[in-house]
PDB file of C-alpha atoms and ligand atoms in Angstrom:
ATOM      1  CA  MET A   1     166.439  84.856 133.119  1.00  0.00           C
ATOM      2  CA  MET A   2     162.838  83.735 132.609  1.00  0.00           C
ATOM      3  CA  GLY A   3     159.691  85.880 132.760  1.00  0.00           C
ATOM      4  CA  LEU A   4     156.704  84.295 134.437  1.00  0.00           C
ATOM      5  CA  PRO A   5     153.336  85.972 133.857  1.00  0.00           C
ATOM      6  CA  PHE A   6     150.457  85.253 136.184  1.00  0.00           C
ATOM      7  CA  ASP A   7     146.974  86.579 136.546  1.00  0.00           C
ATOM      8  CA  ASN A   8     146.238  88.131 139.910  1.00  0.00           C
ATOM      9  CA  LEU A   9     144.448  91.457 140.138  1.00  0.00           C
ATOM     10  CA  ARG A  10     147.587  93.569 140.054  1.00  0.00           C
ATOM     11  CA  GLN A  11     148.989  91.646 137.086  1.00  0.00           C
ATOM     12  CA  ARG A  12     152.387  91.242 138.708  1.00  0.00           C
ATOM     13  CA  SER A  13     154.916  89.019 137.055  1.00  0.00           C
ATOM     14  CA  PHE A  14     158.086  87.385 138.278  1.00  0.00           C
ATOM     15  CA  VAL A  15     161.493  86.746 136.863  1.00  0.00           C
ATOM     16  CA  ILE A  16     163.555  83.770 137.969  1.00  0.00           C
ATOM     17  CA  GLU A  17     167.171  84.643 138.776  1.00  0.00           C
ATOM     18  CA  THR A  18     170.183  82.770 140.098  1.00  0.00           C
ATOM     19  CA  LEU A  19     170.476  82.980 143.892  1.00  0.00           C
ATOM     20  CA  ALA A  20     173.471  84.874 145.254  1.00  0.00           C
ATOM     21  CA  ARG A  21     174.935  84.727 148.761  1.00  0.00           C
ATOM     22  CA  GLU A  22     173.715  88.305 149.388  1.00  0.00           C
ATOM     23  CA  ASP A  23     170.139  87.042 148.968  1.00  0.00           C
ATOM     24  CA  ALA A  24     170.367  85.085 152.253  1.00  0.00           C
ATOM     25  CA  THR A  25     168.620  87.844 154.204  1.00  0.00           C
ATOM     26  CA  HIS A  26     165.587  87.752 151.834  1.00  0.00           C
ATOM     27  CA  LEU A  27     165.135  84.004 152.177  1.00  0.00           C
ATOM     28  CA  VAL A  28     164.637  84.024 155.953  1.00  0.00           C
ATOM     29  CA  PRO A  29     161.087  85.497 156.063  1.00  0.00           C
ATOM     30  CA  ILE A  30     159.856  83.331 153.178  1.00  0.00           C
ATOM     31  CA  HIS A  31     161.192  80.187 154.848  1.00  0.00           C
ATOM     32  CA  ALA A  32     159.886  81.213 158.277  1.00  0.00           C
ATOM     33  CA  GLY A  33     156.447  81.856 156.778  1.00  0.00           C
ATOM     34  CA  THR A  34     156.230  78.411 155.206  1.00  0.00           C
ATOM     35  CA  PHE A  35     158.084  75.965 157.503  1.00  0.00           C
ATOM     36  CA  ARG A  36     157.668  75.034 161.165  1.00  0.00           C
ATOM     37  CA  GLN A  37     161.440  75.033 161.756  1.00  0.00           C
ATOM     38  CA  PRO A  38     162.826  78.248 160.279  1.00  0.00           C
ATOM     39  CA  TRP A  39     166.387  78.538 158.973  1.00  0.00           C
ATOM     40  CA  SER A  40     168.521  81.536 159.990  1.00  0.00           C
ATOM     41  CA  GLU A  41     170.328  83.988 157.742  1.00  0.00           C
ATOM     42  CA  ASP A  42     173.584  82.298 158.817  1.00  0.00           C
ATOM     43  CA  ASP A  43     172.194  78.924 157.698  1.00  0.00           C
ATOM     44  CA  PHE A  44     171.408  80.310 154.233  1.00  0.00           C
ATOM     45  CA  HIS A  45     174.659  82.250 154.046  1.00  0.00           C
ATOM     46  CA  ALA A  46     176.653  79.103 154.839  1.00  0.00           C
ATOM     47  CA  LEU A  47     174.735  76.974 152.320  1.00  0.00           C
ATOM     48  CA  LEU A  48     175.095  79.543 149.554  1.00  0.00           C
ATOM     49  CA  GLY A  49     178.824  79.630 150.247  1.00  0.00           C
ATOM     50  CA  GLU A  50     179.155  75.921 149.422  1.00  0.00           C
ATOM     51  CA  ALA A  51     180.587  75.310 145.967  1.00  0.00           C
ATOM     52  CA  ASN A  52     178.032  72.580 145.177  1.00  0.00           C
ATOM     53  CA  VAL A  53     174.961  74.508 146.294  1.00  0.00           C
ATOM     54  CA  PHE A  54     172.933  76.545 143.817  1.00  0.00           C
ATOM     55  CA  GLY A  55     169.482  78.033 143.690  1.00  0.00           C
ATOM     56  CA  PHE A  56     166.996  80.369 142.082  1.00  0.00           C
ATOM     57  CA  ILE A  57     164.844  83.200 143.373  1.00  0.00           C
ATOM     58  CA  ALA A  58     161.585  84.618 142.010  1.00  0.00           C
ATOM     59  CA  ARG A  59     161.662  88.419 141.984  1.00  0.00           C
ATOM     60  CA  GLU A  60     158.834  90.712 141.085  1.00  0.00           C
ATOM     61  CA  GLU A  61     159.557  92.123 137.654  1.00  0.00           C
ATOM     62  CA  GLY A  62     160.501  95.808 137.738  1.00  0.00           C
ATOM     63  CA  ASN A  63     160.417  95.973 141.557  1.00  0.00           C
ATOM     64  CA  ARG A  64     163.641  94.656 143.017  1.00  0.00           C
ATOM     65  CA  ALA A  65     162.836  96.252 146.392  1.00  0.00           C
ATOM     66  CA  ALA A  66     159.765  94.048 146.857  1.00  0.00           C
ATOM     67  CA  GLN A  67     159.880  90.865 148.900  1.00  0.00           C
ATOM     68  CA  PRO A  68     160.811  88.000 146.553  1.00  0.00           C
ATOM     69  CA  GLY A  69     158.044  85.526 145.782  1.00  0.00           C
ATOM     70  CA  GLY A  70     159.996  82.370 146.545  1.00  0.00           C
ATOM     71  CA  PHE A  71     163.191  80.428 146.108  1.00  0.00           C
ATOM     72  CA  VAL A  72     164.651  76.972 145.626  1.00  0.00           C
ATOM     73  CA  LEU A  73     167.996  75.681 146.931  1.00  0.00           C
ATOM     74  CA  ALA A  74     169.705  72.516 145.687  1.00  0.00           C
ATOM     75  CA  ARG A  75     173.008  70.693 145.943  1.00  0.00           C
ATOM     76  CA  LEU A  76     174.784  68.870 143.103  1.00  0.00           C
ATOM     77  CA  VAL A  77     177.462  66.305 143.977  1.00  0.00           C
ATOM     78  CA  LEU A  78     179.040  64.544 140.986  1.00  0.00           C
ATOM     79  CA  ASP A  79     175.978  63.669 138.868  1.00  0.00           C
ATOM     80  CA  GLU A  80     173.362  63.447 141.659  1.00  0.00           C
ATOM     81  CA  ALA A  81     171.443  66.389 143.031  1.00  0.00           C
ATOM     82  CA  GLU A  82     169.020  67.017 145.863  1.00  0.00           C
ATOM     83  CA  ILE A  83     166.514  69.754 146.548  1.00  0.00           C
ATOM     84  CA  LEU A  84     167.448  71.244 149.922  1.00  0.00           C
ATOM     85  CA  THR A  85     164.367  73.393 150.211  1.00  0.00           C
ATOM     86  CA  ILE A  86     161.760  75.224 148.159  1.00  0.00           C
ATOM     87  CA  ALA A  87     159.369  77.854 149.454  1.00  0.00           C
ATOM     88  CA  VAL A  88     156.891  80.264 147.925  1.00  0.00           C
ATOM     89  CA  ALA A  89     155.492  83.086 150.087  1.00  0.00           C
ATOM     90  CA  PRO A  90     151.846  82.308 150.957  1.00  0.00           C
ATOM     91  CA  GLN A  91     150.429  85.310 149.059  1.00  0.00           C
ATOM     92  CA  PHE A  92     152.123  84.108 145.841  1.00  0.00           C
ATOM     93  CA  GLN A  93     151.325  80.414 146.096  1.00  0.00           C
ATOM     94  CA  ARG A  94     149.342  78.571 143.428  1.00  0.00           C
ATOM     95  CA  LYS A  95     150.375  81.044 140.733  1.00  0.00           C
ATOM     96  CA  GLY A  96     153.047  78.986 139.040  1.00  0.00           C
ATOM     97  CA  VAL A  97     156.036  80.337 140.984  1.00  0.00           C
ATOM     98  CA  GLY A  98     156.995  76.983 142.550  1.00  0.00           C
ATOM     99  CA  HIS A  99     156.777  75.259 139.184  1.00  0.00           C
ATOM    100  CA  ALA A 100     158.957  77.941 137.555  1.00  0.00           C
ATOM    101  CA  LEU A 101     161.574  77.619 140.316  1.00  0.00           C
ATOM    102  CA  MET A 102     161.697  73.813 139.966  1.00  0.00           C
ATOM    103  CA  ASP A 103     161.852  74.170 136.197  1.00  0.00           C
ATOM    104  CA  ALA A 104     164.881  76.470 136.532  1.00  0.00           C
ATOM    105  CA  ALA A 105     166.595  73.947 138.829  1.00  0.00           C
ATOM    106  CA  LEU A 106     165.862  71.092 136.405  1.00  0.00           C
ATOM    107  CA  ARG A 107     167.233  73.073 133.448  1.00  0.00           C
ATOM    108  CA  HIS A 108     170.374  73.910 135.410  1.00  0.00           C
ATOM    109  CA  LEU A 109     170.859  70.216 136.229  1.00  0.00           C
ATOM    110  CA  TYR A 110     170.298  69.100 132.633  1.00  0.00           C
ATOM    111  CA  ASN A 111     172.968  71.566 131.529  1.00  0.00           C
ATOM    112  CA  ALA A 112     175.296  70.239 134.250  1.00  0.00           C
ATOM    113  CA  ARG A 113     174.719  66.666 132.927  1.00  0.00           C
ATOM    114  CA  ALA A 114     173.263  65.515 136.261  1.00  0.00           C
ATOM    115  CA  THR A 115     171.481  62.147 136.077  1.00  0.00           C
ATOM    116  CA  MET A 116     169.161  62.175 139.101  1.00  0.00           C
ATOM    117  CA  LEU A 117     167.439  64.663 141.355  1.00  0.00           C
ATOM    118  CA  PHE A 118     166.246  63.587 144.810  1.00  0.00           C
ATOM    119  CA  LEU A 119     164.135  65.280 147.452  1.00  0.00           C
ATOM    120  CA  GLU A 120     162.339  64.485 150.686  1.00  0.00           C
ATOM    121  CA  VAL A 121     158.798  65.547 151.388  1.00  0.00           C
ATOM    122  CA  ASP A 122     156.308  65.097 154.211  1.00  0.00           C
ATOM    123  CA  GLU A 123     153.683  62.549 153.130  1.00  0.00           C
ATOM    124  CA  LEU A 124     151.021  65.012 154.364  1.00  0.00           C
ATOM    125  CA  ASN A 125     152.301  67.947 152.249  1.00  0.00           C
ATOM    126  CA  ALA A 126     149.704  67.702 149.485  1.00  0.00           C
ATOM    127  CA  PRO A 127     150.692  70.881 147.563  1.00  0.00           C
ATOM    128  CA  ALA A 128     154.359  69.873 147.390  1.00  0.00           C
ATOM    129  CA  LEU A 129     153.535  66.269 146.476  1.00  0.00           C
ATOM    130  CA  ALA A 130     151.253  67.483 143.666  1.00  0.00           C
ATOM    131  CA  LEU A 131     153.970  69.820 142.384  1.00  0.00           C
ATOM    132  CA  TYR A 132     156.646  67.119 142.404  1.00  0.00           C
ATOM    133  CA  ARG A 133     154.410  64.493 140.809  1.00  0.00           C
ATOM    134  CA  SER A 134     153.472  66.959 138.062  1.00  0.00           C
ATOM    135  CA  LEU A 135     157.202  67.317 137.353  1.00  0.00           C
ATOM    136  CA  GLY A 136     157.746  63.569 137.026  1.00  0.00           C
ATOM    137  CA  PHE A 137     159.121  62.731 140.492  1.00  0.00           C
ATOM    138  CA  LYS A 138     158.459  59.175 141.671  1.00  0.00           C
ATOM    139  CA  GLN A 139     158.520  57.879 145.241  1.00  0.00           C
ATOM    140  CA  VAL A 140     161.564  55.674 145.865  1.00  0.00           C
ATOM    141  CA  GLY A 141     161.616  55.467 149.660  1.00  0.00           C
ATOM    142  CA  LYS A 142     159.766  56.165 152.897  1.00  0.00           C
ATOM    143  CA  ARG A 143     160.989  57.007 156.407  1.00  0.00           C
ATOM    144  CA  PRO A 144     158.079  56.438 158.802  1.00  0.00           C
ATOM    145  CA  GLY A 145     157.665  58.940 161.638  1.00  0.00           C
ATOM    146  CA  TYR A 146     160.385  61.254 160.313  1.00  0.00           C
ATOM    147  CA  TYR A 147     158.503  64.550 160.762  1.00  0.00           C
ATOM    148  CA  GLU A 148     156.849  65.831 163.911  1.00  0.00           C
ATOM    149  CA  THR A 149     153.538  67.529 163.144  1.00  0.00           C
ATOM    150  CA  PRO A 150     150.968  69.162 165.451  1.00  0.00           C
ATOM    151  CA  SER A 151     148.818  66.026 165.055  1.00  0.00           C
ATOM    152  CA  GLY A 152     151.543  63.406 165.529  1.00  0.00           C
ATOM    153  CA  ARG A 153     154.351  62.059 163.391  1.00  0.00           C
ATOM    154  CA  SER A 154     154.368  61.647 159.631  1.00  0.00           C
ATOM    155  CA  ALA A 155     156.608  59.900 157.140  1.00  0.00           C
ATOM    156  CA  ALA A 156     159.219  61.456 154.886  1.00  0.00           C
ATOM    157  CA  LEU A 157     158.885  60.292 151.299  1.00  0.00           C
ATOM    158  CA  THR A 158     162.041  60.177 149.211  1.00  0.00           C
ATOM    159  CA  MET A 159     161.294  61.075 145.605  1.00  0.00           C
ATOM    160  CA  ARG A 160     163.494  60.876 142.543  1.00  0.00           C
ATOM    161  CA  ARG A 161     163.381  62.530 139.126  1.00  0.00           C
ATOM    162  CA  ASP A 162     165.449  60.781 136.466  1.00  0.00           C
ATOM    163  CA  LEU A 163     167.167  63.398 134.324  1.00  0.00           C
ATOM    164  CA  GLY A 164     167.816  61.063 131.440  1.00  0.00           C
ATOM    165  CA  HIS A 165     171.580  61.387 131.025  1.00  0.00           C
ATOM    166  CA  ARG A 166     173.320  58.042 130.875  1.00  0.00           C
ATOM    167  CA  GLU A 167     177.004  57.155 130.990  1.00  0.00           C
ATOM    168  CA  THR A 168     177.752  55.626 127.588  1.00  0.00           C
ATOM    169  CA  GLY A 169     181.082  54.153 128.634  1.00  0.00           C
ATOM    170  CA  SER A 170     182.379  55.023 125.173  1.00  0.00           C
ATOM    171  CA  GLY A 171     184.937  57.452 126.563  1.00  0.00           C
ATOM    172  CA  ARG A 172     183.728  60.227 124.251  1.00  0.00           C
TER     173      ARG A 172
HETATM  174  C1  COA B   1     154.983  73.509 147.559  1.00  0.00           C
HETATM  175  C2  COA B   1     155.068  74.956 147.073  1.00  0.00           C
HETATM  176  C3  COA B   1     156.537  75.338 146.885  1.00  0.00           C
HETATM  177  C4  COA B   1     154.339  75.053 145.705  1.00  0.00           C
HETATM  178  O1  COA B   1     154.569  76.364 145.190  1.00  0.00           O
HETATM  179  P1  COA B   1     153.441  77.110 144.326  1.00  0.00           P
HETATM  180  O2  COA B   1     154.062  78.315 143.721  1.00  0.00           O
HETATM  181  O3  COA B   1     152.241  77.326 145.154  1.00  0.00           O
HETATM  182  O4  COA B   1     153.139  76.005 143.213  1.00  0.00           O
HETATM  183  P2  COA B   1     152.608  76.270 141.729  1.00  0.00           P
HETATM  184  O5  COA B   1     151.600  77.368 141.728  1.00  0.00           O
HETATM  185  O6  COA B   1     153.768  76.427 140.821  1.00  0.00           O
HETATM  186  O7  COA B   1     151.854  74.902 141.439  1.00  0.00           O
HETATM  187  C5  COA B   1     152.345  73.973 140.507  1.00  0.00           C
HETATM  188  C6  COA B   1     151.516  72.691 140.642  1.00  0.00           C
HETATM  189  O8  COA B   1     151.711  72.119 141.933  1.00  0.00           O
HETATM  190  C7  COA B   1     150.455  71.590 142.403  1.00  0.00           C
HETATM  191  N1  COA B   1     149.989  72.375 143.559  1.00  0.00           N
HETATM  192  C8  COA B   1     150.575  73.463 144.090  1.00  0.00           C
HETATM  193  N2  COA B   1     149.886  73.890 145.169  1.00  0.00           N
HETATM  194  C9  COA B   1     148.849  73.042 145.319  1.00  0.00           C
HETATM  195  C10 COA B   1     147.790  72.951 146.247  1.00  0.00           C
HETATM  196  N3  COA B   1     147.655  73.831 147.264  1.00  0.00           N
HETATM  197  N4  COA B   1     146.910  71.936 146.124  1.00  0.00           N
HETATM  198  C11 COA B   1     147.018  71.045 145.117  1.00  0.00           C
HETATM  199  N5  COA B   1     148.000  71.086 144.173  1.00  0.00           N
HETATM  200  C12 COA B   1     148.901  72.067 144.280  1.00  0.00           C
HETATM  201  C13 COA B   1     149.502  71.698 141.247  1.00  0.00           C
HETATM  202  O9  COA B   1     149.671  70.560 140.434  1.00  0.00           O
HETATM  203  C14 COA B   1     150.032  72.921 140.535  1.00  0.00           C
HETATM  204  O10 COA B   1     149.675  73.012 139.192  1.00  0.00           O
HETATM  205  P3  COA B   1     148.266  73.722 138.799  1.00  0.00           P
HETATM  206  O11 COA B   1     148.197  75.020 139.556  1.00  0.00           O
HETATM  207  O12 COA B   1     148.373  73.896 137.319  1.00  0.00           O
HETATM  208  O13 COA B   1     147.197  72.754 139.231  1.00  0.00           O
HETATM  209  C15 COA B   1     154.347  75.928 148.050  1.00  0.00           C
HETATM  210  O14 COA B   1     153.063  75.426 148.330  1.00  0.00           O
HETATM  211  C16 COA B   1     155.096  76.146 149.341  1.00  0.00           C
HETATM  212  O15 COA B   1     155.996  76.995 149.426  1.00  0.00           O
HETATM  213  N6  COA B   1     154.727  75.394 150.399  1.00  0.00           N
HETATM  214  C17 COA B   1     155.338  75.567 151.723  1.00  0.00           C
HETATM  215  C18 COA B   1     156.775  75.090 151.734  1.00  0.00           C
HETATM  216  C19 COA B   1     156.869  73.631 151.319  1.00  0.00           C
HETATM  217  O16 COA B   1     156.071  72.790 151.711  1.00  0.00           O
HETATM  218  N7  COA B   1     157.901  73.317 150.512  1.00  0.00           N
HETATM  219  C20 COA B   1     158.153  71.959 150.045  1.00  0.00           C
HETATM  220  C21 COA B   1     158.870  71.157 151.063  1.00  0.00           C
HETATM  221  S1  COA B   1     159.258  69.509 150.478  1.00  0.00           S
END
């Protein structure tokens, strides 16, 4: 569990914890407040029931009853992983929560000996692109017109973060 201090007026801080299936209900409002196509509690419940899906949630330290600050969900298959979604509630954005959630996912994947982490992001999503680039993600693909936005269609960028583990072939 990691503490994450940040400096708003109330001096709240978050801890990053492993997501459990029971958290599904808390993810719905955060997702609905940050994405145009919200996912239901059943969607989250089903995903969190998959053996290969894992995630982390940012909870306010010392106040478990409060709405969580954000969460990340990912899937690991063999040695390749993908970010399924990440969302930080608007009032807690730009305070380091998203970075801490991604950092927790990356640490989990290093420990699991994963080699690559993929994600897809709207080319117009500047905050997410800045976050991913700051974490070392590189663009490896582009699907033009993938997302429908209020002002037309935009491309999905596929990004990859190399996790540095290599098969040695030595059989050790
Ligand atoms: C993308 C998102 C998860 C980032 O979460 P966050 O908690 O606000 O991000 P952080 O505060 O940890 O920011 C980490 C870095 O990301 C970049 N970043 C984040 N928000 C940014 C913004 N609005 N503008 C520019 N850069 C931004 C910066 O590099 C930042 O580091 P800095 O603050 O030291 O400059 C959040 O904006 C969000 O939930 N957006 C809506 C949902 C979404 O788009 N998810 C991604 C789908 S692919």
